[in-house]
PDB file of C-alpha atoms in Angstrom:
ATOM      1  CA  UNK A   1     -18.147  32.551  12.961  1.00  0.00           C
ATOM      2  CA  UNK A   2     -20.526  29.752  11.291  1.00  0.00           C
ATOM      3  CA  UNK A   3     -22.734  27.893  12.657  1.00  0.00           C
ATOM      4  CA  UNK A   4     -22.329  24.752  13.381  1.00  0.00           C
ATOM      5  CA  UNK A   5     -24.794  22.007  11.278  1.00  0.00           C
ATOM      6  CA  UNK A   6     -26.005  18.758  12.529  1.00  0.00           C
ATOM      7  CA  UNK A   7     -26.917  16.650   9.743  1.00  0.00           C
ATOM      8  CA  UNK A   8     -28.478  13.581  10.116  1.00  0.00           C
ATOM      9  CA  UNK A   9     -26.912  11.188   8.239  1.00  0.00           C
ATOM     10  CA  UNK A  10     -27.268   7.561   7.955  1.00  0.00           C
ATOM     11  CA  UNK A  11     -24.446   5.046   9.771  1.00  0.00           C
ATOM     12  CA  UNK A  12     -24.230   1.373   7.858  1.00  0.00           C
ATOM     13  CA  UNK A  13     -22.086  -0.351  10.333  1.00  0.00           C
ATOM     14  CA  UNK A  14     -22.460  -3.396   9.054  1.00  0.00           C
ATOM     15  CA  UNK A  15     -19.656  -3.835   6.930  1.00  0.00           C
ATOM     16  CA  UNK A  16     -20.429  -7.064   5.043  1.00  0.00           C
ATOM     17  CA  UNK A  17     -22.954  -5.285   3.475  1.00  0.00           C
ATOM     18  CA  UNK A  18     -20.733  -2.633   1.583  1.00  0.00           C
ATOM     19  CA  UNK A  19     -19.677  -3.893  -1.855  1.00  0.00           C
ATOM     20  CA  UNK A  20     -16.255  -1.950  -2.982  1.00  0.00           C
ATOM     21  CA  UNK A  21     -15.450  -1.371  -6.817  1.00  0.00           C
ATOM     22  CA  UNK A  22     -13.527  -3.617  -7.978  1.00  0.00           C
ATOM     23  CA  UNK A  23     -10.922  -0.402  -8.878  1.00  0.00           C
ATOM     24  CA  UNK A  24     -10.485  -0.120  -4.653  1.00  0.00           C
ATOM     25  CA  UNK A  25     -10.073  -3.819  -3.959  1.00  0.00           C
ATOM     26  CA  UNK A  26      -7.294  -3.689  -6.472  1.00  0.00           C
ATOM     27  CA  UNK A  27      -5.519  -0.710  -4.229  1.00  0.00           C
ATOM     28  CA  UNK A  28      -6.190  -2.004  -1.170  1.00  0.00           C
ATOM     29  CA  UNK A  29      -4.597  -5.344  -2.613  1.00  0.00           C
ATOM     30  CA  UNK A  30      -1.666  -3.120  -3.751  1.00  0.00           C
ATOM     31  CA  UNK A  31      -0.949  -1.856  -0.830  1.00  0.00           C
ATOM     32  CA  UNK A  32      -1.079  -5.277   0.937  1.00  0.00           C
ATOM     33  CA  UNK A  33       0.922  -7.058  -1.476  1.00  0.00           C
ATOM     34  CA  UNK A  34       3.725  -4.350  -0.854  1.00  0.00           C
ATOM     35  CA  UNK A  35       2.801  -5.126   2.941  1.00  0.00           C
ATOM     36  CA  UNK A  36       3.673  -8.440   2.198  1.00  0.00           C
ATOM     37  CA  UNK A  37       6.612  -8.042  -0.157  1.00  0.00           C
ATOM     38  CA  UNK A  38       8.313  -5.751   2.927  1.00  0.00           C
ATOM     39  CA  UNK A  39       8.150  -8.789   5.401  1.00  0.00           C
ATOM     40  CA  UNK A  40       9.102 -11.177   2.824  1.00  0.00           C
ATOM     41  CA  UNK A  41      12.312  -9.564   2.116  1.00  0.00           C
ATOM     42  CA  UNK A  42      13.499 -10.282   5.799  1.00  0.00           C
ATOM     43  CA  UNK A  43      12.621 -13.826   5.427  1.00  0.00           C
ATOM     44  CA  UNK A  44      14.106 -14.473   1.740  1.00  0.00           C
ATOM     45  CA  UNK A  45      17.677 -12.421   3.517  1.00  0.00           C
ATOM     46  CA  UNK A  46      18.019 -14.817   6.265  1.00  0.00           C
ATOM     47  CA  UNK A  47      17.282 -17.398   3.970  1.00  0.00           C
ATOM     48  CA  UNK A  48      19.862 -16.138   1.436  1.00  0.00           C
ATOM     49  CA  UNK A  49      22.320 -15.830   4.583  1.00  0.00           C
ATOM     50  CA  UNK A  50      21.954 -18.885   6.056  1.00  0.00           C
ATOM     51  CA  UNK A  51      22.659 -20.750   2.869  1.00  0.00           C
ATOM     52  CA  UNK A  52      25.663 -18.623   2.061  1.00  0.00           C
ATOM     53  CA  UNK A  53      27.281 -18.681   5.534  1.00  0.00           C
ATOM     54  CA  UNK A  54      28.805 -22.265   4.911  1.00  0.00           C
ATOM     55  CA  UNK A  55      28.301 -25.545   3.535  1.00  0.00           C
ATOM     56  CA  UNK A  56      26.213 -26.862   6.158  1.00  0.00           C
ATOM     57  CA  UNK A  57      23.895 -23.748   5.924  1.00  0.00           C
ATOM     58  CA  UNK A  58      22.947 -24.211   2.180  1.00  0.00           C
ATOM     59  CA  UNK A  59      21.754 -27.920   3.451  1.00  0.00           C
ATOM     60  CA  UNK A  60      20.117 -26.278   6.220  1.00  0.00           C
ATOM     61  CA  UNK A  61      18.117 -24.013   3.929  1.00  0.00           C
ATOM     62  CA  UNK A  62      17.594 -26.377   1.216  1.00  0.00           C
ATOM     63  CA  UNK A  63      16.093 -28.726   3.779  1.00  0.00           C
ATOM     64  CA  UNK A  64      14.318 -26.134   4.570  1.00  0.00           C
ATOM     65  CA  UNK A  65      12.779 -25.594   1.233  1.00  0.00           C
ATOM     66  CA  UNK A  66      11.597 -29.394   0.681  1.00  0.00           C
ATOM     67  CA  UNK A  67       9.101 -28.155   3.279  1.00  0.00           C
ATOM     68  CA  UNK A  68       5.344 -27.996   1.419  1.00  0.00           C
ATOM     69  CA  UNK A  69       4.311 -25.257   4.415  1.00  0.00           C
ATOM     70  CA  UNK A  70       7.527 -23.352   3.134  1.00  0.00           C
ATOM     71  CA  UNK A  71       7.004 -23.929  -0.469  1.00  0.00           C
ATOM     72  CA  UNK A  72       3.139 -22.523  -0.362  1.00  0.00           C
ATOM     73  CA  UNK A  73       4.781 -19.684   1.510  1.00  0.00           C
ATOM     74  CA  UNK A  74       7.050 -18.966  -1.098  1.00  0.00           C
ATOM     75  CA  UNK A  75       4.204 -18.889  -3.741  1.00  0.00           C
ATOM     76  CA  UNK A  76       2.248 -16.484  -1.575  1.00  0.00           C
ATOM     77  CA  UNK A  77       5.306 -14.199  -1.396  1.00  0.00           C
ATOM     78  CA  UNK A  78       6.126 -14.298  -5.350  1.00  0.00           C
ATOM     79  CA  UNK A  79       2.264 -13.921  -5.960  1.00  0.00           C
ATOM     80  CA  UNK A  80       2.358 -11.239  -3.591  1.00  0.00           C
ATOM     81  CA  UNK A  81       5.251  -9.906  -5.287  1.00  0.00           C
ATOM     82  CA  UNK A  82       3.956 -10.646  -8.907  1.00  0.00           C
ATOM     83  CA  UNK A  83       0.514  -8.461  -8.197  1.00  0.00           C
ATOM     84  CA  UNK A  84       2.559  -5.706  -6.911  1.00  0.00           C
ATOM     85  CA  UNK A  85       4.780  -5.338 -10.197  1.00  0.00           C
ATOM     86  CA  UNK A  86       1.357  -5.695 -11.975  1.00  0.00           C
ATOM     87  CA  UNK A  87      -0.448  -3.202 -10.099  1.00  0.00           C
ATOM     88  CA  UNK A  88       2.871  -0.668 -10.119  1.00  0.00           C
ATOM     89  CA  UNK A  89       2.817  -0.813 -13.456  1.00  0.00           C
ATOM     90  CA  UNK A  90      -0.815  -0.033 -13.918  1.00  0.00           C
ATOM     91  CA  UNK A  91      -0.506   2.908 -11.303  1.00  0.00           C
ATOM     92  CA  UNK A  92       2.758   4.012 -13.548  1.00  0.00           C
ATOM     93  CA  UNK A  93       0.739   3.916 -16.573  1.00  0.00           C
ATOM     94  CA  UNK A  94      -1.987   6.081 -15.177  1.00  0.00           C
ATOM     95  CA  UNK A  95       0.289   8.557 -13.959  1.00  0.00           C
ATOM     96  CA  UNK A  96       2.039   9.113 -17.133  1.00  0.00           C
ATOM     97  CA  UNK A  97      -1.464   9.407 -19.301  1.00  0.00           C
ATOM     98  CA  UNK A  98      -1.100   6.151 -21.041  1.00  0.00           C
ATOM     99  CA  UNK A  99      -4.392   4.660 -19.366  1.00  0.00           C
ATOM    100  CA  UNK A 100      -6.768   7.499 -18.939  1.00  0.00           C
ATOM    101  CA  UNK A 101      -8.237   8.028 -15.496  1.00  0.00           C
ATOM    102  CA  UNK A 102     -12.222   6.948 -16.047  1.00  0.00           C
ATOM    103  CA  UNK A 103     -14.173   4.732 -13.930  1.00  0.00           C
ATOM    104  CA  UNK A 104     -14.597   2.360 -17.351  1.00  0.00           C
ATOM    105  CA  UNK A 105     -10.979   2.504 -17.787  1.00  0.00           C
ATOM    106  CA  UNK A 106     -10.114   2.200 -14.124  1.00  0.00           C
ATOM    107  CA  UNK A 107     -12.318  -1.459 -13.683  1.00  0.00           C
ATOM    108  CA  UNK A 108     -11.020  -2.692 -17.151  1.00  0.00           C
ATOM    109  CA  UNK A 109      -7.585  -1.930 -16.236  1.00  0.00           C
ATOM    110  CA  UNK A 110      -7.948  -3.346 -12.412  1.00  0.00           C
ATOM    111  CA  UNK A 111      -9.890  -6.820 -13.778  1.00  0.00           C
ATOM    112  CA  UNK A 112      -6.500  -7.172 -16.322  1.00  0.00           C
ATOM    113  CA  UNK A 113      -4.219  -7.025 -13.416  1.00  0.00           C
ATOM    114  CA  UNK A 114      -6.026  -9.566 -11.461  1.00  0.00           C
ATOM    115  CA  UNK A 115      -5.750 -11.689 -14.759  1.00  0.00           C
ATOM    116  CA  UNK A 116      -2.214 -11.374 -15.192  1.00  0.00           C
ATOM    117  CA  UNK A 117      -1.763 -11.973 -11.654  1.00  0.00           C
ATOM    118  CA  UNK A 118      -3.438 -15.579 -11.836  1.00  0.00           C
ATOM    119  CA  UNK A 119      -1.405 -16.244 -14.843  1.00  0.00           C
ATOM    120  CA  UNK A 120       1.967 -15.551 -12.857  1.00  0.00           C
ATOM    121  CA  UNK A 121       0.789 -17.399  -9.635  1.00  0.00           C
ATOM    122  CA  UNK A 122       0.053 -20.411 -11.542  1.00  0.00           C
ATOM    123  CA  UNK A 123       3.613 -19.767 -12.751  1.00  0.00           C
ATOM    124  CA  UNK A 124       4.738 -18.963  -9.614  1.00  0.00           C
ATOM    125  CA  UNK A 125       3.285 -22.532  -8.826  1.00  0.00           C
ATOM    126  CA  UNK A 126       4.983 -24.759 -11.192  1.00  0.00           C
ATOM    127  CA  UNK A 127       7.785 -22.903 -10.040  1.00  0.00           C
ATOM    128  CA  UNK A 128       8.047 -23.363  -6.451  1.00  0.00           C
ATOM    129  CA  UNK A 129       6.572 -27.502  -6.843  1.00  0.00           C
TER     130      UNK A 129
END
């Protein structure tokens, strides 16, 4: 059997002091966005249920809708949604060997998707107002 080594390494526990690459903020903000775009689904469904159970439910969910906490909800879910498809398609492009898989390429890649991704939630803005 092998020994067993102690190494003395350092701890940083203080996390505000760890600065990520700006290639794992955009998975970790992948993975949220799909988080996000899970749990909206449920709430766009009874949404799209209550206004097509009857007349009085589409003026119960439009009513709904004039509200500006609901509408700024809405934009988070379709900016949620819009980074996903962004990201998705810039994982989708790695995988198939379109964008090659360098820590240059990664960061340019991951600073074009948060680009897009302000473009379409300003879009997602005028939408939604």
């Amino acid at each position: 059997m092998g020994k067993t080594v102690k190494k003395q390494r350092p701890v940083n526990l203080d996390l505000s002091t760890i600065r990520f690459p700006v290639t794992a903020i955009a998975s970790i903000l992948h993975r949220v966005s799909g988080v996000i775009t899970f749990v909206a689904v449920g709430i766009l469904l009874w949404l799209l249920g209550l206004s097509l159970s009857s007349p009085e439910g589409f003026l119960q969910a439009s009513a709904v809708m004039q509200s500006f906490f609901v509408k700024f909800i809405m934009w988070g879910i379709l900016t949620a949604l819009a980074y996903h498809i962004v990201g998705g398609v810039r994982h989708m492009l790695m995988d198939f060997g379109y964008l090659a898989e360098t820590q240059v390429v990664g960061t340019r890649s991951a600073q074009i998707c948060f680009g897009i991704t302000v473009v379409l939630s300003i879009l997602a803005g005028v939408l939604v107002c």
